[in-house]
PDB file of C-alpha atoms in Angstrom:
ATOM      1  CA  MET A   1      16.683 -15.684   0.423  1.00 70.00           C
ATOM      2  CA  THR A   2      12.884 -15.349   0.609  1.00 86.00           C
ATOM      3  CA  LYS A   3      11.744 -12.100  -0.973  1.00 93.00           C
ATOM      4  CA  THR A   4       9.227  -9.764   0.668  1.00 97.00           C
ATOM      5  CA  ILE A   5       6.410  -8.250  -1.380  1.00 97.00           C
ATOM      6  CA  VAL A   6       4.117  -5.377  -0.442  1.00 98.00           C
ATOM      7  CA  MET A   7       0.978  -5.512  -2.580  1.00 97.00           C
ATOM      8  CA  ALA A   8      -1.494  -2.610  -2.669  1.00 96.00           C
ATOM      9  CA  LEU A   9      -5.153  -3.295  -3.528  1.00 92.00           C
ATOM     10  CA  GLY A  10      -7.400  -0.420  -4.610  1.00 77.00           C
ATOM     11  CA  GLY A  11     -10.575   0.357  -2.665  1.00 61.00           C
ATOM     12  CA  ASN A  12     -12.539   0.281  -5.920  1.00 60.00           C
ATOM     13  CA  ALA A  13     -11.433  -3.345  -6.391  1.00 64.00           C
ATOM     14  CA  ILE A  14     -13.396  -4.129  -3.221  1.00 76.00           C
ATOM     15  CA  LEU A  15     -16.537  -2.083  -3.808  1.00 68.00           C
ATOM     16  CA  SER A  16     -18.666  -2.876  -6.858  1.00 66.00           C
ATOM     17  CA  ASP A  17     -21.798  -1.031  -7.968  1.00 73.00           C
ATOM     18  CA  ASP A  18     -23.524  -2.787  -5.086  1.00 80.00           C
ATOM     19  CA  PRO A  19     -22.295  -1.224  -1.797  1.00 81.00           C
ATOM     20  CA  THR A  20     -23.737  -3.919   0.486  1.00 89.00           C
ATOM     21  CA  ALA A  21     -21.483  -5.874   2.826  1.00 90.00           C
ATOM     22  CA  GLU A  22     -22.372  -9.078   0.984  1.00 93.00           C
ATOM     23  CA  ALA A  23     -21.298  -7.675  -2.387  1.00 91.00           C
ATOM     24  CA  GLN A  24     -18.001  -6.367  -1.002  1.00 91.00           C
ATOM     25  CA  GLN A  25     -17.270  -9.712   0.656  1.00 92.00           C
ATOM     26  CA  GLU A  26     -17.980 -11.488  -2.627  1.00 92.00           C
ATOM     27  CA  ALA A  27     -15.597  -9.113  -4.434  1.00 91.00           C
ATOM     28  CA  LEU A  28     -12.891  -9.938  -1.880  1.00 93.00           C
ATOM     29  CA  ARG A  29     -13.461 -13.664  -2.302  1.00 93.00           C
ATOM     30  CA  LYS A  30     -12.727 -13.217  -6.009  1.00 92.00           C
ATOM     31  CA  THR A  31      -9.733 -11.015  -5.193  1.00 92.00           C
ATOM     32  CA  VAL A  32      -7.982 -13.491  -2.901  1.00 94.00           C
ATOM     33  CA  ALA A  33      -8.316 -16.256  -5.492  1.00 93.00           C
ATOM     34  CA  HIS A  34      -5.944 -14.212  -7.668  1.00 92.00           C
ATOM     35  CA  ILE A  35      -3.454 -13.841  -4.787  1.00 93.00           C
ATOM     36  CA  ILE A  36      -3.099 -17.556  -4.014  1.00 93.00           C
ATOM     37  CA  PRO A  37      -0.633 -18.318  -6.876  1.00 89.00           C
ATOM     38  CA  LEU A  38       1.702 -15.681  -5.412  1.00 89.00           C
ATOM     39  CA  ILE A  39       1.463 -17.199  -1.928  1.00 91.00           C
ATOM     40  CA  LYS A  40       2.230 -20.650  -3.341  1.00 91.00           C
ATOM     41  CA  LYS A  41       5.569 -19.269  -4.559  1.00 89.00           C
ATOM     42  CA  ASP A  42       6.620 -18.747  -0.908  1.00 85.00           C
ATOM     43  CA  PHE A  43       7.064 -14.984  -0.920  1.00 92.00           C
ATOM     44  CA  ARG A  44       6.605 -13.090   2.326  1.00 96.00           C
ATOM     45  CA  LEU A  45       3.536 -10.959   1.726  1.00 97.00           C
ATOM     46  CA  VAL A  46       2.011  -7.762   3.088  1.00 98.00           C
ATOM     47  CA  ILE A  47      -1.359  -6.779   1.629  1.00 97.00           C
ATOM     48  CA  THR A  48      -2.525  -3.179   1.849  1.00 97.00           C
ATOM     49  CA  HIS A  49      -5.810  -1.842   0.531  1.00 95.00           C
ATOM     50  CA  GLY A  50      -7.704   1.324  -0.285  1.00 90.00           C
ATOM     51  CA  ASN A  51     -10.910   2.525   1.346  1.00 86.00           C
ATOM     52  CA  GLY A  52     -11.870   5.680  -0.566  1.00 79.00           C
ATOM     53  CA  PRO A  53     -15.380   4.524  -1.552  1.00 82.00           C
ATOM     54  CA  GLN A  54     -16.003   2.854   1.802  1.00 87.00           C
ATOM     55  CA  VAL A  55     -14.905   5.716   4.068  1.00 85.00           C
ATOM     56  CA  GLY A  56     -16.920   8.160   1.959  1.00 81.00           C
ATOM     57  CA  ASN A  57     -20.035   6.032   2.342  1.00 86.00           C
ATOM     58  CA  LEU A  58     -19.431   5.691   6.087  1.00 90.00           C
ATOM     59  CA  LEU A  59     -19.153   9.483   6.427  1.00 82.00           C
ATOM     60  CA  LEU A  60     -22.536   9.808   4.706  1.00 82.00           C
ATOM     61  CA  GLN A  61     -24.027   7.325   7.174  1.00 90.00           C
ATOM     62  CA  GLN A  62     -22.475   9.212  10.087  1.00 86.00           C
ATOM     63  CA  ALA A  63     -23.875  12.513   8.841  1.00 81.00           C
ATOM     64  CA  ALA A  64     -27.338  11.026   8.293  1.00 84.00           C
ATOM     65  CA  GLY A  65     -27.501   9.755  11.876  1.00 88.00           C
ATOM     66  CA  ASP A  66     -25.836  12.736  13.543  1.00 83.00           C
ATOM     67  CA  SER A  67     -27.587  14.044  16.649  1.00 89.00           C
ATOM     68  CA  GLU A  68     -26.729  15.459  20.048  1.00 90.00           C
ATOM     69  CA  SER A  69     -27.111  12.048  21.666  1.00 91.00           C
ATOM     70  CA  ASN A  70     -25.429  10.170  18.816  1.00 91.00           C
ATOM     71  CA  PRO A  71     -22.795  12.515  17.328  1.00 91.00           C
ATOM     72  CA  ALA A  72     -21.060  11.695  14.043  1.00 86.00           C
ATOM     73  CA  LEU A  73     -17.552  10.320  14.438  1.00 91.00           C
ATOM     74  CA  PRO A  74     -14.527  12.163  12.978  1.00 89.00           C
ATOM     75  CA  LEU A  75     -12.808  11.231   9.730  1.00 89.00           C
ATOM     76  CA  ASP A  76      -9.756   9.555  11.318  1.00 93.00           C
ATOM     77  CA  THR A  77     -12.047   7.254  13.303  1.00 95.00           C
ATOM     78  CA  CYS A  78     -14.030   6.428  10.148  1.00 93.00           C
ATOM     79  CA  VAL A  79     -10.735   5.492   8.447  1.00 94.00           C
ATOM     80  CA  ALA A  80      -9.972   3.137  11.362  1.00 96.00           C
ATOM     81  CA  MET A  81     -13.473   1.650  11.174  1.00 96.00           C
ATOM     82  CA  THR A  82     -13.156   0.883   7.471  1.00 94.00           C
ATOM     83  CA  GLN A  83      -9.664  -0.537   8.036  1.00 95.00           C
ATOM     84  CA  GLY A  84     -11.259  -2.909  10.531  1.00 96.00           C
ATOM     85  CA  SER A  85     -14.249  -3.923   8.410  1.00 95.00           C
ATOM     86  CA  ILE A  86     -12.328  -4.403   5.158  1.00 94.00           C
ATOM     87  CA  GLY A  87      -9.467  -6.123   7.006  1.00 95.00           C
ATOM     88  CA  TYR A  88     -11.952  -8.497   8.637  1.00 97.00           C
ATOM     89  CA  TRP A  89     -13.552  -9.362   5.285  1.00 95.00           C
ATOM     90  CA  LEU A  90     -10.193  -9.715   3.548  1.00 96.00           C
ATOM     91  CA  GLU A  91      -8.647 -11.887   6.255  1.00 97.00           C
ATOM     92  CA  GLN A  92     -11.702 -14.131   6.395  1.00 97.00           C
ATOM     93  CA  ALA A  93     -11.755 -14.582   2.611  1.00 96.00           C
ATOM     94  CA  LEU A  94      -8.013 -15.238   2.562  1.00 97.00           C
ATOM     95  CA  ARG A  95      -8.132 -17.797   5.378  1.00 97.00           C
ATOM     96  CA  ASN A  96     -10.930 -19.682   3.631  1.00 97.00           C
ATOM     97  CA  GLU A  97      -8.989 -19.720   0.360  1.00 97.00           C
ATOM     98  CA  LEU A  98      -5.782 -20.837   2.106  1.00 97.00           C
ATOM     99  CA  MET A  99      -7.648 -23.751   3.732  1.00 97.00           C
ATOM    100  CA  LYS A 100      -9.101 -24.706   0.351  1.00 96.00           C
ATOM    101  CA  HIS A 101      -5.547 -24.993  -1.025  1.00 96.00           C
ATOM    102  CA  ASP A 102      -4.143 -26.620   2.141  1.00 96.00           C
ATOM    103  CA  ILE A 103      -1.745 -23.703   2.724  1.00 95.00           C
ATOM    104  CA  LYS A 104      -0.668 -23.406   6.358  1.00 92.00           C
ATOM    105  CA  ASN A 105       0.314 -19.723   6.604  1.00 94.00           C
ATOM    106  CA  GLU A 106      -1.240 -17.674   9.373  1.00 97.00           C
ATOM    107  CA  VAL A 107      -2.868 -14.295   8.611  1.00 98.00           C
ATOM    108  CA  ALA A 108      -2.888 -11.169  10.794  1.00 98.00           C
ATOM    109  CA  THR A 109      -4.747  -7.892  10.265  1.00 97.00           C
ATOM    110  CA  LEU A 110      -3.365  -4.736  11.880  1.00 97.00           C
ATOM    111  CA  VAL A 111      -5.167  -1.418  12.295  1.00 96.00           C
ATOM    112  CA  THR A 112      -2.302   0.822  11.236  1.00 97.00           C
ATOM    113  CA  GLN A 113      -1.538   4.392  12.274  1.00 97.00           C
ATOM    114  CA  VAL A 114       0.528   6.513   9.884  1.00 98.00           C
ATOM    115  CA  VAL A 115       2.408   9.601  11.030  1.00 97.00           C
ATOM    116  CA  VAL A 116       1.934  12.751   8.943  1.00 96.00           C
ATOM    117  CA  ASP A 117       2.950  16.385   9.415  1.00 94.00           C
ATOM    118  CA  GLU A 118      -0.012  18.320  10.804  1.00 92.00           C
ATOM    119  CA  HIS A 119       1.393  21.380   8.986  1.00 92.00           C
ATOM    120  CA  ASP A 120       1.478  19.588   5.608  1.00 93.00           C
ATOM    121  CA  LYS A 121       0.182  21.994   2.945  1.00 94.00           C
ATOM    122  CA  ALA A 122      -2.278  19.251   1.909  1.00 91.00           C
ATOM    123  CA  PHE A 123      -4.504  20.332   4.807  1.00 89.00           C
ATOM    124  CA  CYS A 124      -5.036  23.641   2.964  1.00 88.00           C
ATOM    125  CA  THR A 125      -5.646  22.026  -0.440  1.00 85.00           C
ATOM    126  CA  PRO A 126      -7.881  18.894  -0.344  1.00 84.00           C
ATOM    127  CA  THR A 127      -7.143  16.497  -3.221  1.00 80.00           C
ATOM    128  CA  LYS A 128      -8.072  12.941  -2.158  1.00 79.00           C
ATOM    129  CA  PRO A 129     -11.384  11.710  -3.684  1.00 78.00           C
ATOM    130  CA  ILE A 130     -13.590   9.678  -1.349  1.00 76.00           C
ATOM    131  CA  GLY A 131     -17.109   8.311  -1.460  1.00 71.00           C
ATOM    132  CA  PRO A 132     -19.585   7.911  -4.320  1.00 73.00           C
ATOM    133  CA  PHE A 133     -19.680   9.694  -7.687  1.00 79.00           C
ATOM    134  CA  TYR A 134     -22.168  12.534  -8.301  1.00 80.00           C
ATOM    135  CA  THR A 135     -23.303  14.632 -11.241  1.00 85.00           C
ATOM    136  CA  LYS A 136     -21.983  18.192 -11.432  1.00 85.00           C
ATOM    137  CA  GLU A 137     -25.355  19.531 -10.266  1.00 83.00           C
ATOM    138  CA  GLU A 138     -25.509  17.146  -7.285  1.00 78.00           C
ATOM    139  CA  ALA A 139     -21.928  17.998  -6.303  1.00 79.00           C
ATOM    140  CA  ASP A 140     -22.629  21.752  -6.456  1.00 80.00           C
ATOM    141  CA  GLY A 141     -25.616  21.312  -4.163  1.00 80.00           C
ATOM    142  CA  LEU A 142     -23.725  19.180  -1.659  1.00 73.00           C
ATOM    143  CA  SER A 143     -20.763  21.550  -1.684  1.00 76.00           C
ATOM    144  CA  ALA A 144     -23.020  24.455  -0.756  1.00 72.00           C
ATOM    145  CA  GLN A 145     -24.689  22.473   2.046  1.00 71.00           C
ATOM    146  CA  GLU A 146     -21.527  21.001   3.585  1.00 66.00           C
ATOM    147  CA  GLU A 147     -18.881  23.624   2.805  1.00 67.00           C
ATOM    148  CA  SER A 148     -16.938  20.714   1.295  1.00 74.00           C
ATOM    149  CA  HIS A 149     -14.905  20.447  -1.890  1.00 80.00           C
ATOM    150  CA  TYR A 150     -15.992  18.319  -4.877  1.00 83.00           C
ATOM    151  CA  VAL A 151     -13.946  17.702  -8.029  1.00 80.00           C
ATOM    152  CA  GLU A 152     -14.321  15.785 -11.294  1.00 82.00           C
ATOM    153  CA  ASP A 153     -12.599  12.391 -10.933  1.00 77.00           C
ATOM    154  CA  ALA A 154     -11.190  10.484 -13.912  1.00 67.00           C
ATOM    155  CA  GLY A 155     -14.154  11.230 -16.172  1.00 73.00           C
ATOM    156  CA  ARG A 156     -16.516   9.185 -14.003  1.00 76.00           C
ATOM    157  CA  GLY A 157     -18.279  11.979 -12.133  1.00 85.00           C
ATOM    158  CA  TRP A 158     -17.725  14.332  -9.216  1.00 85.00           C
ATOM    159  CA  ARG A 159     -16.471  13.228  -5.776  1.00 82.00           C
ATOM    160  CA  LYS A 160     -15.789  14.829  -2.433  1.00 81.00           C
ATOM    161  CA  VAL A 161     -12.103  15.543  -1.782  1.00 84.00           C
ATOM    162  CA  VAL A 162     -10.332  15.710   1.575  1.00 83.00           C
ATOM    163  CA  ALA A 163      -6.809  16.470   2.746  1.00 87.00           C
ATOM    164  CA  SER A 164      -4.208  13.869   1.761  1.00 90.00           C
ATOM    165  CA  PRO A 165      -0.885  14.526   3.535  1.00 94.00           C
ATOM    166  CA  LYS A 166       2.238  12.537   2.691  1.00 95.00           C
ATOM    167  CA  PRO A 167       3.114   9.687   5.094  1.00 97.00           C
ATOM    168  CA  MET A 168       6.268  10.193   7.173  1.00 96.00           C
ATOM    169  CA  ASP A 169       6.361   7.029   9.304  1.00 97.00           C
ATOM    170  CA  ILE A 170       4.347   3.871  10.016  1.00 97.00           C
ATOM    171  CA  VAL A 171       3.600   3.256  13.689  1.00 96.00           C
ATOM    172  CA  GLY A 172       4.620  -0.298  14.635  1.00 93.00           C
ATOM    173  CA  HIS A 173       6.234  -1.246  11.334  1.00 97.00           C
ATOM    174  CA  SER A 174       8.728  -3.409  13.255  1.00 97.00           C
ATOM    175  CA  VAL A 175       5.803  -5.592  14.382  1.00 97.00           C
ATOM    176  CA  ILE A 176       4.984  -6.267  10.727  1.00 97.00           C
ATOM    177  CA  SER A 177       8.612  -7.264  10.091  1.00 97.00           C
ATOM    178  CA  GLN A 178       8.472  -9.700  13.001  1.00 97.00           C
ATOM    179  CA  LEU A 179       5.263 -11.286  11.729  1.00 97.00           C
ATOM    180  CA  LEU A 180       6.747 -11.699   8.248  1.00 97.00           C
ATOM    181  CA  HIS A 181       9.791 -13.411   9.771  1.00 95.00           C
ATOM    182  CA  HIS A 182       7.372 -16.050  11.090  1.00 95.00           C
ATOM    183  CA  ASP A 183       5.724 -16.471   7.648  1.00 93.00           C
ATOM    184  CA  VAL A 184       2.542 -14.652   8.661  1.00 97.00           C
ATOM    185  CA  ILE A 185       0.662 -12.976   5.811  1.00 98.00           C
ATOM    186  CA  VAL A 186       0.005  -9.437   7.040  1.00 98.00           C
ATOM    187  CA  ILE A 187      -2.897  -7.151   6.112  1.00 98.00           C
ATOM    188  CA  ALA A 188      -1.949  -3.601   7.091  1.00 97.00           C
ATOM    189  CA  GLY A 189      -2.088   0.054   6.085  1.00 96.00           C
ATOM    190  CA  GLY A 190      -5.750  -0.143   5.135  1.00 94.00           C
ATOM    191  CA  GLY A 191      -7.029   3.010   3.466  1.00 92.00           C
ATOM    192  CA  GLY A 192      -3.561   4.528   3.686  1.00 94.00           C
ATOM    193  CA  GLY A 193      -3.638   4.061   7.463  1.00 96.00           C
ATOM    194  CA  VAL A 194      -5.143   6.299  10.136  1.00 97.00           C
ATOM    195  CA  PRO A 195      -3.435   9.705   9.849  1.00 96.00           C
ATOM    196  CA  VAL A 196      -1.929  10.740  13.180  1.00 97.00           C
ATOM    197  CA  ASN A 197       0.260  13.502  14.499  1.00 94.00           C
ATOM    198  CA  HIS A 198       3.741  12.710  15.779  1.00 88.00           C
ATOM    199  CA  TYR A 199       4.024  12.084  19.521  1.00 84.00           C
ATOM    200  CA  PRO A 200       1.722  12.374  21.325  1.00 92.00           C
ATOM    201  CA  LEU A 201      -0.251  10.349  18.783  1.00 95.00           C
ATOM    202  CA  ARG A 202      -3.483  12.111  17.827  1.00 95.00           C
ATOM    203  CA  GLY A 203      -5.839  11.469  14.924  1.00 95.00           C
ATOM    204  CA  LEU A 204      -6.070  14.049  12.126  1.00 93.00           C
ATOM    205  CA  GLU A 205      -8.876  14.821   9.664  1.00 88.00           C
ATOM    206  CA  ALA A 206      -7.457  13.376   6.451  1.00 90.00           C
ATOM    207  CA  VAL A 207      -7.210  10.308   4.222  1.00 90.00           C
ATOM    208  CA  ILE A 208      -3.697   9.279   3.173  1.00 94.00           C
ATOM    209  CA  ASP A 209      -3.220   8.003  -0.357  1.00 92.00           C
ATOM    210  CA  LYS A 210      -2.899   4.244   0.005  1.00 94.00           C
ATOM    211  CA  ASP A 211      -0.185   3.995  -2.656  1.00 95.00           C
ATOM    212  CA  PHE A 212       2.093   6.457  -0.849  1.00 96.00           C
ATOM    213  CA  ALA A 213       1.430   4.806   2.528  1.00 97.00           C
ATOM    214  CA  SER A 214       2.061   1.357   1.038  1.00 97.00           C
ATOM    215  CA  GLU A 215       5.324   2.585  -0.476  1.00 98.00           C
ATOM    216  CA  LYS A 216       6.457   4.030   2.854  1.00 98.00           C
ATOM    217  CA  LEU A 217       5.656   0.714   4.551  1.00 98.00           C
ATOM    218  CA  ALA A 218       7.541  -1.194   1.846  1.00 98.00           C
ATOM    219  CA  GLU A 219      10.586   1.008   2.475  1.00 97.00           C
ATOM    220  CA  LEU A 220      10.475   0.645   6.254  1.00 97.00           C
ATOM    221  CA  ILE A 221      10.199  -3.162   6.257  1.00 97.00           C
ATOM    222  CA  GLU A 222      12.861  -3.362   3.520  1.00 96.00           C
ATOM    223  CA  ALA A 223      10.620  -5.135   1.019  1.00 97.00           C
ATOM    224  CA  ASP A 224      12.153  -6.332  -2.237  1.00 96.00           C
ATOM    225  CA  ILE A 225       9.153  -5.823  -4.521  1.00 96.00           C
ATOM    226  CA  PHE A 226       6.266  -3.349  -4.456  1.00 97.00           C
ATOM    227  CA  ILE A 227       3.163  -4.225  -6.490  1.00 97.00           C
ATOM    228  CA  VAL A 228       0.360  -1.729  -7.107  1.00 96.00           C
ATOM    229  CA  LEU A 229      -2.809  -3.419  -8.357  1.00 94.00           C
ATOM    230  CA  THR A 230      -5.229  -1.365 -10.400  1.00 90.00           C
ATOM    231  CA  GLY A 231      -7.922  -1.804 -13.038  1.00 87.00           C
ATOM    232  CA  VAL A 232      -5.547  -2.119 -16.011  1.00 90.00           C
ATOM    233  CA  ALA A 233      -2.820  -4.619 -16.852  1.00 92.00           C
ATOM    234  CA  ASN A 234      -0.273  -1.950 -17.823  1.00 94.00           C
ATOM    235  CA  VAL A 235       0.397   1.742 -17.391  1.00 94.00           C
ATOM    236  CA  ALA A 236      -0.153   3.496 -20.727  1.00 94.00           C
ATOM    237  CA  ILE A 237       1.014   6.687 -22.374  1.00 94.00           C
ATOM    238  CA  GLY A 238      -1.316   8.448 -24.762  1.00 92.00           C
ATOM    239  CA  TYR A 239      -4.117   6.880 -22.718  1.00 89.00           C
ATOM    240  CA  GLY A 240      -7.469   6.869 -24.494  1.00 84.00           C
ATOM    241  CA  THR A 241      -6.033   8.075 -27.799  1.00 89.00           C
ATOM    242  CA  ASP A 242      -5.219   6.382 -31.092  1.00 91.00           C
ATOM    243  CA  ASN A 243      -1.555   6.530 -30.026  1.00 91.00           C
ATOM    244  CA  GLN A 244      -2.026   4.698 -26.718  1.00 93.00           C
ATOM    245  CA  LYS A 245       1.018   2.591 -25.852  1.00 95.00           C
ATOM    246  CA  GLU A 246       1.235   0.172 -22.946  1.00 95.00           C
ATOM    247  CA  LEU A 247       4.461   0.245 -20.975  1.00 95.00           C
ATOM    248  CA  GLU A 248       6.167  -3.014 -20.059  1.00 95.00           C
ATOM    249  CA  THR A 249       9.681  -2.749 -18.575  1.00 95.00           C
ATOM    250  CA  VAL A 250      10.441   0.919 -17.966  1.00 96.00           C
ATOM    251  CA  THR A 251      13.234   2.813 -16.191  1.00 95.00           C
ATOM    252  CA  ILE A 252      12.845   5.525 -13.578  1.00 95.00           C
ATOM    253  CA  LYS A 253      14.205   8.117 -16.023  1.00 96.00           C
ATOM    254  CA  GLU A 254      11.650   7.150 -18.671  1.00 96.00           C
ATOM    255  CA  LEU A 255       8.796   7.328 -16.158  1.00 95.00           C
ATOM    256  CA  GLU A 256       9.976  10.722 -14.922  1.00 96.00           C
ATOM    257  CA  ASN A 257       9.970  12.024 -18.503  1.00 96.00           C
ATOM    258  CA  TYR A 258       6.450  10.730 -19.118  1.00 96.00           C
ATOM    259  CA  LYS A 259       5.339  12.296 -15.833  1.00 95.00           C
ATOM    260  CA  LYS A 260       6.777  15.705 -16.814  1.00 95.00           C
ATOM    261  CA  ALA A 261       4.942  15.417 -20.131  1.00 94.00           C
ATOM    262  CA  GLY A 262       1.641  15.092 -18.232  1.00 93.00           C
ATOM    263  CA  GLU A 263       0.945  11.503 -19.287  1.00 94.00           C
ATOM    264  CA  PHE A 264      -0.526  10.424 -15.930  1.00 92.00           C
ATOM    265  CA  ALA A 265      -3.801  11.724 -14.504  1.00 85.00           C
ATOM    266  CA  PRO A 266      -3.687  13.278 -10.996  1.00 80.00           C
ATOM    267  CA  GLY A 267      -5.736  11.303  -8.489  1.00 72.00           C
ATOM    268  CA  SER A 268      -5.665   8.265 -10.789  1.00 82.00           C
ATOM    269  CA  MET A 269      -2.432   6.858 -12.275  1.00 90.00           C
ATOM    270  CA  LEU A 270      -0.117   9.685 -11.150  1.00 92.00           C
ATOM    271  CA  PRO A 271       0.114   8.725  -7.427  1.00 91.00           C
ATOM    272  CA  LYS A 272       0.755   5.105  -8.406  1.00 94.00           C
ATOM    273  CA  VAL A 273       3.599   6.156 -10.706  1.00 96.00           C
ATOM    274  CA  GLU A 274       5.055   8.503  -8.077  1.00 96.00           C
ATOM    275  CA  ALA A 275       4.860   5.768  -5.422  1.00 97.00           C
ATOM    276  CA  VAL A 276       6.722   3.194  -7.518  1.00 97.00           C
ATOM    277  CA  ILE A 277       9.374   5.771  -8.432  1.00 97.00           C
ATOM    278  CA  ASP A 278       9.892   6.499  -4.715  1.00 97.00           C
ATOM    279  CA  PHE A 279      10.228   2.809  -3.924  1.00 97.00           C
ATOM    280  CA  VAL A 280      12.646   1.867  -6.696  1.00 97.00           C
ATOM    281  CA  THR A 281      14.887   4.822  -5.803  1.00 96.00           C
ATOM    282  CA  SER A 282      14.800   3.983  -2.067  1.00 94.00           C
ATOM    283  CA  GLY A 283      17.595   1.410  -2.200  1.00 90.00           C
ATOM    284  CA  PRO A 284      19.580  -1.027  -4.344  1.00 90.00           C
ATOM    285  CA  ASP A 285      17.904  -3.907  -6.197  1.00 90.00           C
ATOM    286  CA  LYS A 286      14.367  -2.604  -5.648  1.00 94.00           C
ATOM    287  CA  LYS A 287      11.685  -3.408  -8.207  1.00 95.00           C
ATOM    288  CA  ALA A 288       8.080  -2.249  -8.566  1.00 97.00           C
ATOM    289  CA  MET A 289       5.148  -3.276 -10.742  1.00 96.00           C
ATOM    290  CA  ILE A 290       1.795  -1.758 -11.658  1.00 96.00           C
ATOM    291  CA  THR A 291      -0.709  -4.244 -13.020  1.00 94.00           C
ATOM    292  CA  SER A 292      -4.136  -5.835 -12.578  1.00 92.00           C
ATOM    293  CA  LEU A 293      -5.276  -8.637 -10.291  1.00 90.00           C
ATOM    294  CA  GLU A 294      -5.802 -10.896 -13.280  1.00 90.00           C
ATOM    295  CA  LYS A 295      -2.140 -10.582 -14.306  1.00 91.00           C
ATOM    296  CA  LEU A 296      -0.874 -11.906 -10.959  1.00 89.00           C
ATOM    297  CA  ALA A 297      -1.100 -15.415 -12.381  1.00 87.00           C
ATOM    298  CA  ASP A 298       1.806 -14.424 -14.671  1.00 90.00           C
ATOM    299  CA  PHE A 299       3.930 -12.964 -11.865  1.00 90.00           C
ATOM    300  CA  THR A 300       7.655 -13.666 -11.704  1.00 88.00           C
ATOM    301  CA  VAL A 301      10.414 -11.730  -9.962  1.00 87.00           C
ATOM    302  CA  ASP A 302      11.406 -10.489 -13.425  1.00 87.00           C
ATOM    303  CA  GLY A 303       8.169  -8.585 -13.637  1.00 88.00           C
ATOM    304  CA  VAL A 304       4.537  -8.457 -14.690  1.00 91.00           C
ATOM    305  CA  GLY A 305       2.423  -5.694 -16.210  1.00 94.00           C
ATOM    306  CA  THR A 306       4.442  -2.481 -16.103  1.00 96.00           C
ATOM    307  CA  THR A 307       7.713  -3.272 -14.328  1.00 96.00           C
ATOM    308  CA  VAL A 308       9.775  -0.351 -13.049  1.00 95.00           C
ATOM    309  CA  ILE A 309      13.553  -0.774 -12.701  1.00 93.00           C
ATOM    310  CA  PRO A 310      16.342   1.654 -11.723  1.00 92.00           C
TER     311      PRO A 310
END
């Protein structure tokens, strides 16, 4: 039976130091070249992606142009806009690469709404980094001007943080299942999806972590494998120390123990680890992997990078 894979791309894999549209499109052209070997193996594929840098930059543009006649758009709408722009670039790059390799699969990009609880405690405690990095002094100044929260992010600088509620449901996930049944490659859940309230659907001011949203989607469409792509080939314990050890095949129990020991940084590797734990425990015969784009060439159903098994 053909296996279904949900593969999550990070927003920072799309945006380089150059934030122009041309640079991001070039980054995506390089990205899809790494995905082609997987498509040639005839898996059914859903591609999700982050948008943290992009939505943060769009919010800055909205604020800069805000006026009575041209008011800034809310955060949920900015999430939808970056889903559309990144999805457009990604689909275009993928179609061009498929034609180059004479692969006949169709591609569809869906602007995806994700149901969250409007009473989620995350709305009281912003944690999701978005936008560019600042120095401590710059962040303090912006925080005072905007009444926003800024935190240090992975040793790279200070970033604005917004609410990041947990996903409860994916609107229209059955449509994605139908497309996969017809061998359509689906791009969905961009930026963690647009956060919406349960019926009646209504946008909320938040950015959902793309790894948690991707995991929820993988559950709902009954995917077999969940791949989280990041900047390193393997998850490591003792990261950045003389005792650093890269993990290869690892069980849920082992990962849980490492998590309790504080081995994974919040806002960086921790949500990825938590997402793969959730997926592998969601049903029988589930498997998850955390690795880099470059390692996809070595992919087999037995695993690549850090492979998580029950």
